[in-house]
């Protein structure tokens, strides 16, 4: 496993592609109707403007199907590590999330196929590198578009598997991809939530059995582009599970943690429900997206456990997203920090702790 992973890591460092024009040729788009359509860039932007759900499957290739059960012989079924997690939660703060989200939303937009997307991913890379310091390795993962995904790895003590905690870093203006799109909730909130979980973890003395990686995907708004590339690169890596945070800063009334039940698996979602009960004061509410609504679906389709805890019990509750109104001022940081708690609990329970 170490040799396989080191090969993947070396590939990440140099990138996977030479082209930077993802729309030089038409893209294969799934509209969820049982048939696929080849579309050019203008046609894809029209889908976004019309709020039509889609997924870019051009680069998926044949899926390397992996048994979820085989990724880890024993997956935790209950919360048992409160003695380790509770001290971590006392270190959670909104200082770094607020500072970083303010900077992320200061970019005109974080559109994956433009220079603002490239600049924002470079800012994120530098920020993650500073926080991680000597505790791990940070890598830019190159794509066929200017924005890079960012991957941070903290080595576990074993020669075993990796636990992934993820978010997407890009933003988009639904009506005009060149226009202002601060993307505070979608998905700046998830991006800074997993950053804070990483910060707390590296400043603790917790020694994890399995390695943990934090992934900030590029190009989610283009149809899960970044996560599709990353998941393909990890085809020979033993990934235990992915916890994906996409939109965690805009609660409904009454507040709750939504548990997405499609393109996820029941064992991981059940663990997340228990983590919510153990480490937050919120109830959970199950719902379905009805399509591959975020990057967790890329892992699910490759046979890896995945879960998506959401900011509320309603998928479309935040009407600000994909517009200039998805601003820093709309984010509820007290609510956001509860998802940091969930992420820390997930990491400790699934990666395991060395005595």
mmCIF file with all atom_site columns, N, CA, C and O in Angstrom, residues 294-330:
data_model
loop_
_atom_site.group_PDB
_atom_site.id
_atom_site.type_symbol
_atom_site.label_atom_id
_atom_site.label_alt_id
_atom_site.label_comp_id
_atom_site.label_asym_id
_atom_site.label_entity_id
_atom_site.label_seq_id
_atom_site.pdbx_PDB_ins_code
_atom_site.Cartn_x
_atom_site.Cartn_y
_atom_site.Cartn_z
_atom_site.occupancy
_atom_site.B_iso_or_equiv
_atom_site.pdbx_formal_charge
_atom_site.auth_seq_id
_atom_site.auth_comp_id
_atom_site.auth_asym_id
_atom_site.auth_atom_id
_atom_site.pdbx_PDB_model_num
ATOM 1   N N  . UNK A 1 294 ? -22.727 16.549 -5.400 1.00 0.00 ? 294 UNK A N  1
ATOM 2   C CA . UNK A 1 294 ? -21.416 17.059 -5.041 1.00 0.00 ? 294 UNK A CA 1
ATOM 3   C C  . UNK A 1 294 ? -20.378 15.946 -5.145 1.00 0.00 ? 294 UNK A C  1
ATOM 4   O O  . UNK A 1 294 ? -20.675 14.835 -5.595 1.00 0.00 ? 294 UNK A O  1
ATOM 5   N N  . UNK A 1 295 ? -19.159 16.253 -4.685 1.00 0.00 ? 295 UNK A N  1
ATOM 6   C CA . UNK A 1 295 ? -18.015 15.399 -4.975 1.00 0.00 ? 295 UNK A CA 1
ATOM 7   C C  . UNK A 1 295 ? -18.027 14.066 -4.237 1.00 0.00 ? 295 UNK A C  1
ATOM 8   O O  . UNK A 1 295 ? -17.273 13.164 -4.603 1.00 0.00 ? 295 UNK A O  1
ATOM 9   N N  . UNK A 1 296 ? -18.842 13.928 -3.214 1.00 0.00 ? 296 UNK A N  1
ATOM 10  C CA . UNK A 1 296 ? -18.970 12.623 -2.574 1.00 0.00 ? 296 UNK A CA 1
ATOM 11  C C  . UNK A 1 296 ? -19.386 11.558 -3.582 1.00 0.00 ? 296 UNK A C  1
ATOM 12  O O  . UNK A 1 296 ? -19.036 10.380 -3.440 1.00 0.00 ? 296 UNK A O  1
ATOM 13  N N  . UNK A 1 297 ? -20.138 11.969 -4.610 1.00 0.00 ? 297 UNK A N  1
ATOM 14  C CA . UNK A 1 297 ? -20.630 11.023 -5.603 1.00 0.00 ? 297 UNK A CA 1
ATOM 15  C C  . UNK A 1 297 ? -19.492 10.398 -6.408 1.00 0.00 ? 297 UNK A C  1
ATOM 16  O O  . UNK A 1 297 ? -19.605 9.252  -6.859 1.00 0.00 ? 297 UNK A O  1
ATOM 17  N N  . UNK A 1 298 ? -18.405 11.140 -6.591 1.00 0.00 ? 298 UNK A N  1
ATOM 18  C CA . UNK A 1 298 ? -17.266 10.584 -7.331 1.00 0.00 ? 298 UNK A CA 1
ATOM 19  C C  . UNK A 1 298 ? -16.678 9.392  -6.590 1.00 0.00 ? 298 UNK A C  1
ATOM 20  O O  . UNK A 1 298 ? -16.327 8.378  -7.190 1.00 0.00 ? 298 UNK A O  1
ATOM 21  N N  . UNK A 1 299 ? -16.549 9.526  -5.260 1.00 0.00 ? 299 UNK A N  1
ATOM 22  C CA . UNK A 1 299 ? -16.047 8.400  -4.467 1.00 0.00 ? 299 UNK A CA 1
ATOM 23  C C  . UNK A 1 299 ? -17.054 7.260  -4.441 1.00 0.00 ? 299 UNK A C  1
ATOM 24  O O  . UNK A 1 299 ? -16.692 6.084  -4.584 1.00 0.00 ? 299 UNK A O  1
ATOM 25  N N  . UNK A 1 300 ? -18.317 7.593  -4.271 1.00 0.00 ? 300 UNK A N  1
ATOM 26  C CA . UNK A 1 300 ? -19.346 6.555  -4.211 1.00 0.00 ? 300 UNK A CA 1
ATOM 27  C C  . UNK A 1 300 ? -19.358 5.720  -5.481 1.00 0.00 ? 300 UNK A C  1
ATOM 28  O O  . UNK A 1 300 ? -19.446 4.490  -5.432 1.00 0.00 ? 300 UNK A O  1
ATOM 29  N N  . UNK A 1 301 ? -19.257 6.387  -6.629 1.00 0.00 ? 301 UNK A N  1
ATOM 30  C CA . UNK A 1 301 ? -19.308 5.667  -7.900 1.00 0.00 ? 301 UNK A CA 1
ATOM 31  C C  . UNK A 1 301 ? -18.092 4.776  -8.113 1.00 0.00 ? 301 UNK A C  1
ATOM 32  O O  . UNK A 1 301 ? -18.130 3.862  -8.932 1.00 0.00 ? 301 UNK A O  1
ATOM 33  N N  . UNK A 1 302 ? -17.006 5.055  -7.388 1.00 0.00 ? 302 UNK A N  1
ATOM 34  C CA . UNK A 1 302 ? -15.805 4.222  -7.473 1.00 0.00 ? 302 UNK A CA 1
ATOM 35  C C  . UNK A 1 302 ? -15.795 3.138  -6.395 1.00 0.00 ? 302 UNK A C  1
ATOM 36  O O  . UNK A 1 302 ? -14.800 2.424  -6.243 1.00 0.00 ? 302 UNK A O  1
ATOM 37  N N  . UNK A 1 303 ? -16.884 3.008  -5.652 1.00 0.00 ? 303 UNK A N  1
ATOM 38  C CA . UNK A 1 303 ? -16.974 1.949  -4.665 1.00 0.00 ? 303 UNK A CA 1
ATOM 39  C C  . UNK A 1 303 ? -16.371 2.273  -3.322 1.00 0.00 ? 303 UNK A C  1
ATOM 40  O O  . UNK A 1 303 ? -16.071 1.373  -2.538 1.00 0.00 ? 303 UNK A O  1
ATOM 41  N N  . UNK A 1 304 ? -16.187 3.559  -3.034 1.00 0.00 ? 304 UNK A N  1
ATOM 42  C CA . UNK A 1 304 ? -15.623 3.987  -1.757 1.00 0.00 ? 304 UNK A CA 1
ATOM 43  C C  . UNK A 1 304 ? -16.743 4.566  -0.899 1.00 0.00 ? 304 UNK A C  1
ATOM 44  O O  . UNK A 1 304 ? -17.592 5.309  -1.395 1.00 0.00 ? 304 UNK A O  1
ATOM 45  N N  . UNK A 1 305 ? -16.737 4.226  0.375  1.00 0.00 ? 305 UNK A N  1
ATOM 46  C CA . UNK A 1 305 ? -17.735 4.789  1.290  1.00 0.00 ? 305 UNK A CA 1
ATOM 47  C C  . UNK A 1 305 ? -17.700 6.316  1.236  1.00 0.00 ? 305 UNK A C  1
ATOM 48  O O  . UNK A 1 305 ? -16.632 6.907  1.199  1.00 0.00 ? 305 UNK A O  1
ATOM 49  N N  . UNK A 1 306 ? -18.876 6.928  1.304  1.00 0.00 ? 306 UNK A N  1
ATOM 50  C CA . UNK A 1 306 ? -18.925 8.389  1.318  1.00 0.00 ? 306 UNK A CA 1
ATOM 51  C C  . UNK A 1 306 ? -20.142 8.849  2.099  1.00 0.00 ? 306 UNK A C  1
ATOM 52  O O  . UNK A 1 306 ? -21.142 8.138  2.202  1.00 0.00 ? 306 UNK A O  1
ATOM 53  N N  . UNK A 1 307 ? -20.029 10.058 2.651  1.00 0.00 ? 307 UNK A N  1
ATOM 54  C CA . UNK A 1 307 ? -21.152 10.664 3.373  1.00 0.00 ? 307 UNK A CA 1
ATOM 55  C C  . UNK A 1 307 ? -21.131 12.158 3.137  1.00 0.00 ? 307 UNK A C  1
ATOM 56  O O  . UNK A 1 307 ? -20.068 12.763 2.964  1.00 0.00 ? 307 UNK A O  1
ATOM 57  N N  . UNK A 1 308 ? -22.326 12.761 3.139  1.00 0.00 ? 308 UNK A N  1
ATOM 58  C CA . UNK A 1 308 ? -22.477 14.206 2.942  1.00 0.00 ? 308 UNK A CA 1
ATOM 59  C C  . UNK A 1 308 ? -23.419 14.766 4.001  1.00 0.00 ? 308 UNK A C  1
ATOM 60  O O  . UNK A 1 308 ? -24.635 14.753 3.832  1.00 0.00 ? 308 UNK A O  1
ATOM 61  N N  . UNK A 1 309 ? -22.873 15.263 5.110  1.00 0.00 ? 309 UNK A N  1
ATOM 62  C CA . UNK A 1 309 ? -23.705 16.018 6.054  1.00 0.00 ? 309 UNK A CA 1
ATOM 63  C C  . UNK A 1 309 ? -23.873 17.449 5.544  1.00 0.00 ? 309 UNK A C  1
ATOM 64  O O  . UNK A 1 309 ? -22.900 18.103 5.180  1.00 0.00 ? 309 UNK A O  1
ATOM 65  N N  . UNK A 1 310 ? -25.096 17.925 5.529  1.00 0.00 ? 310 UNK A N  1
ATOM 66  C CA . UNK A 1 310 ? -25.430 19.193 4.881  1.00 0.00 ? 310 UNK A CA 1
ATOM 67  C C  . UNK A 1 310 ? -25.915 20.205 5.924  1.00 0.00 ? 310 UNK A C  1
ATOM 68  O O  . UNK A 1 310 ? -26.388 19.848 7.005  1.00 0.00 ? 310 UNK A O  1
ATOM 69  N N  . UNK A 1 311 ? -25.864 21.477 5.561  1.00 0.00 ? 311 UNK A N  1
ATOM 70  C CA . UNK A 1 311 ? -26.136 22.561 6.503  1.00 0.00 ? 311 UNK A CA 1
ATOM 71  C C  . UNK A 1 311 ? -27.573 22.614 7.011  1.00 0.00 ? 311 UNK A C  1
ATOM 72  O O  . UNK A 1 311 ? -27.851 23.205 8.058  1.00 0.00 ? 311 UNK A O  1
ATOM 73  N N  . UNK A 1 312 ? -28.492 21.993 6.275  1.00 0.00 ? 312 UNK A N  1
ATOM 74  C CA . UNK A 1 312 ? -29.894 22.026 6.686  1.00 0.00 ? 312 UNK A CA 1
ATOM 75  C C  . UNK A 1 312 ? -30.607 20.793 6.134  1.00 0.00 ? 312 UNK A C  1
ATOM 76  O O  . UNK A 1 312 ? -30.018 19.979 5.432  1.00 0.00 ? 312 UNK A O  1
ATOM 77  N N  . UNK A 1 313 ? -31.878 20.710 6.430  1.00 0.00 ? 313 UNK A N  1
ATOM 78  C CA . UNK A 1 313 ? -32.692 19.591 5.973  1.00 0.00 ? 313 UNK A CA 1
ATOM 79  C C  . UNK A 1 313 ? -33.294 19.832 4.591  1.00 0.00 ? 313 UNK A C  1
ATOM 80  O O  . UNK A 1 313 ? -34.056 19.000 4.099  1.00 0.00 ? 313 UNK A O  1
ATOM 81  N N  . UNK A 1 314 ? -32.914 20.960 3.977  1.00 0.00 ? 314 UNK A N  1
ATOM 82  C CA . UNK A 1 314 ? -33.476 21.328 2.677  1.00 0.00 ? 314 UNK A CA 1
ATOM 83  C C  . UNK A 1 314 ? -32.346 21.634 1.701  1.00 0.00 ? 314 UNK A C  1
ATOM 84  O O  . UNK A 1 314 ? -31.547 22.548 1.941  1.00 0.00 ? 314 UNK A O  1
ATOM 85  N N  . UNK A 1 315 ? -32.292 20.914 0.594  1.00 0.00 ? 315 UNK A N  1
ATOM 86  C CA . UNK A 1 315 ? -31.198 21.068 -0.366 1.00 0.00 ? 315 UNK A CA 1
ATOM 87  C C  . UNK A 1 315 ? -31.123 22.487 -0.919 1.00 0.00 ? 315 UNK A C  1
ATOM 88  O O  . UNK A 1 315 ? -30.044 23.048 -1.070 1.00 0.00 ? 315 UNK A O  1
ATOM 89  N N  . UNK A 1 316 ? -32.249 23.091 -1.236 1.00 0.00 ? 316 UNK A N  1
ATOM 90  C CA . UNK A 1 316 ? -32.280 24.380 -1.928 1.00 0.00 ? 316 UNK A CA 1
ATOM 91  C C  . UNK A 1 316 ? -32.681 25.532 -1.008 1.00 0.00 ? 316 UNK A C  1
ATOM 92  O O  . UNK A 1 316 ? -33.226 26.543 -1.461 1.00 0.00 ? 316 UNK A O  1
ATOM 93  N N  . UNK A 1 317 ? -32.381 25.422 0.277  1.00 0.00 ? 317 UNK A N  1
ATOM 94  C CA . UNK A 1 317 ? -32.825 26.447 1.226  1.00 0.00 ? 317 UNK A CA 1
ATOM 95  C C  . UNK A 1 317 ? -32.097 27.778 1.018  1.00 0.00 ? 317 UNK A C  1
ATOM 96  O O  . UNK A 1 317 ? -32.688 28.844 1.156  1.00 0.00 ? 317 UNK A O  1
ATOM 97  N N  . UNK A 1 318 ? -30.808 27.725 0.713  1.00 0.00 ? 318 UNK A N  1
ATOM 98  C CA . UNK A 1 318 ? -30.021 28.954 0.550  1.00 0.00 ? 318 UNK A CA 1
ATOM 99  C C  . UNK A 1 318 ? -30.169 29.480 -0.873 1.00 0.00 ? 318 UNK A C  1
ATOM 100 O O  . UNK A 1 318 ? -29.530 28.987 -1.807 1.00 0.00 ? 318 UNK A O  1
ATOM 101 N N  . UNK A 1 319 ? -30.973 30.514 -1.032 1.00 0.00 ? 319 UNK A N  1
ATOM 102 C CA . UNK A 1 319 ? -31.221 31.079 -2.361 1.00 0.00 ? 319 UNK A CA 1
ATOM 103 C C  . UNK A 1 319 ? -30.116 32.016 -2.830 1.00 0.00 ? 319 UNK A C  1
ATOM 104 O O  . UNK A 1 319 ? -30.181 32.535 -3.948 1.00 0.00 ? 319 UNK A O  1
ATOM 105 N N  . UNK A 1 320 ? -29.094 32.227 -1.987 1.00 0.00 ? 320 UNK A N  1
ATOM 106 C CA . UNK A 1 320 ? -28.012 33.136 -2.362 1.00 0.00 ? 320 UNK A CA 1
ATOM 107 C C  . UNK A 1 320 ? -26.964 32.493 -3.264 1.00 0.00 ? 320 UNK A C  1
ATOM 108 O O  . UNK A 1 320 ? -26.196 33.218 -3.908 1.00 0.00 ? 320 UNK A O  1
ATOM 109 N N  . UNK A 1 321 ? -26.892 31.173 -3.268 1.00 0.00 ? 321 UNK A N  1
ATOM 110 C CA . UNK A 1 321 ? -25.757 30.520 -3.916 1.00 0.00 ? 321 UNK A CA 1
ATOM 111 C C  . UNK A 1 321 ? -25.757 30.795 -5.418 1.00 0.00 ? 321 UNK A C  1
ATOM 112 O O  . UNK A 1 321 ? -26.784 31.082 -6.021 1.00 0.00 ? 321 UNK A O  1
ATOM 113 N N  . UNK A 1 322 ? -24.558 30.717 -5.994 1.00 0.00 ? 322 UNK A N  1
ATOM 114 C CA . UNK A 1 322 ? -24.330 30.929 -7.425 1.00 0.00 ? 322 UNK A CA 1
ATOM 115 C C  . UNK A 1 322 ? -24.690 32.353 -7.848 1.00 0.00 ? 322 UNK A C  1
ATOM 116 O O  . UNK A 1 322 ? -25.084 32.584 -8.996 1.00 0.00 ? 322 UNK A O  1
ATOM 117 N N  . UNK A 1 323 ? -24.559 33.289 -6.914 1.00 0.00 ? 323 UNK A N  1
ATOM 118 C CA . UNK A 1 323 ? -24.856 34.687 -7.216 1.00 0.00 ? 323 UNK A CA 1
ATOM 119 C C  . UNK A 1 323 ? -23.949 35.575 -6.373 1.00 0.00 ? 323 UNK A C  1
ATOM 120 O O  . UNK A 1 323 ? -23.284 35.102 -5.448 1.00 0.00 ? 323 UNK A O  1
ATOM 121 N N  . UNK A 1 324 ? -23.932 36.888 -6.641 1.00 0.00 ? 324 UNK A N  1
ATOM 122 C CA . UNK A 1 324 ? -23.139 37.799 -5.797 1.00 0.00 ? 324 UNK A CA 1
ATOM 123 C C  . UNK A 1 324 ? -23.618 37.854 -4.350 1.00 0.00 ? 324 UNK A C  1
ATOM 124 O O  . UNK A 1 324 ? -22.912 38.365 -3.482 1.00 0.00 ? 324 UNK A O  1
ATOM 125 N N  . UNK A 1 325 ? -24.811 37.329 -4.075 1.00 0.00 ? 325 UNK A N  1
ATOM 126 C CA . UNK A 1 325 ? -25.378 37.401 -2.730 1.00 0.00 ? 325 UNK A CA 1
ATOM 127 C C  . UNK A 1 325 ? -24.849 36.327 -1.788 1.00 0.00 ? 325 UNK A C  1
ATOM 128 O O  . UNK A 1 325 ? -25.138 36.383 -0.585 1.00 0.00 ? 325 UNK A O  1
ATOM 129 N N  . UNK A 1 326 ? -24.095 35.368 -2.322 1.00 0.00 ? 326 UNK A N  1
ATOM 130 C CA . UNK A 1 326 ? -23.509 34.336 -1.449 1.00 0.00 ? 326 UNK A CA 1
ATOM 131 C C  . UNK A 1 326 ? -22.271 34.927 -0.794 1.00 0.00 ? 326 UNK A C  1
ATOM 132 O O  . UNK A 1 326 ? -21.134 34.565 -1.094 1.00 0.00 ? 326 UNK A O  1
ATOM 133 N N  . UNK A 1 327 ? -22.515 35.841 0.135  1.00 0.00 ? 327 UNK A N  1
ATOM 134 C CA . UNK A 1 327 ? -21.475 36.707 0.677  1.00 0.00 ? 327 UNK A CA 1
ATOM 135 C C  . UNK A 1 327 ? -21.038 36.258 2.070  1.00 0.00 ? 327 UNK A C  1
ATOM 136 O O  . UNK A 1 327 ? -21.753 35.544 2.775  1.00 0.00 ? 327 UNK A O  1
ATOM 137 N N  . UNK A 1 328 ? -19.875 36.751 2.460  1.00 0.00 ? 328 UNK A N  1
ATOM 138 C CA . UNK A 1 328 ? -19.303 36.446 3.770  1.00 0.00 ? 328 UNK A CA 1
ATOM 139 C C  . UNK A 1 328 ? -20.289 36.741 4.893  1.00 0.00 ? 328 UNK A C  1
ATOM 140 O O  . UNK A 1 328 ? -20.403 35.977 5.859  1.00 0.00 ? 328 UNK A O  1
ATOM 141 N N  . UNK A 1 329 ? -21.025 37.809 4.774  1.00 0.00 ? 329 UNK A N  1
ATOM 142 C CA . UNK A 1 329 ? -21.925 38.256 5.844  1.00 0.00 ? 329 UNK A CA 1
ATOM 143 C C  . UNK A 1 329 ? -23.079 37.292 6.089  1.00 0.00 ? 329 UNK A C  1
ATOM 144 O O  . UNK A 1 329 ? -23.746 37.377 7.123  1.00 0.00 ? 329 UNK A O  1
ATOM 145 N N  . UNK A 1 330 ? -23.352 36.398 5.158  1.00 0.00 ? 330 UNK A N  1
ATOM 146 C CA . UNK A 1 330 ? -24.485 35.476 5.301  1.00 0.00 ? 330 UNK A CA 1
ATOM 147 C C  . UNK A 1 330 ? -24.117 34.200 6.055  1.00 0.00 ? 330 UNK A C  1
ATOM 148 O O  . UNK A 1 330 ? -25.009 33.400 6.366  1.00 0.00 ? 330 UNK A O  1
#
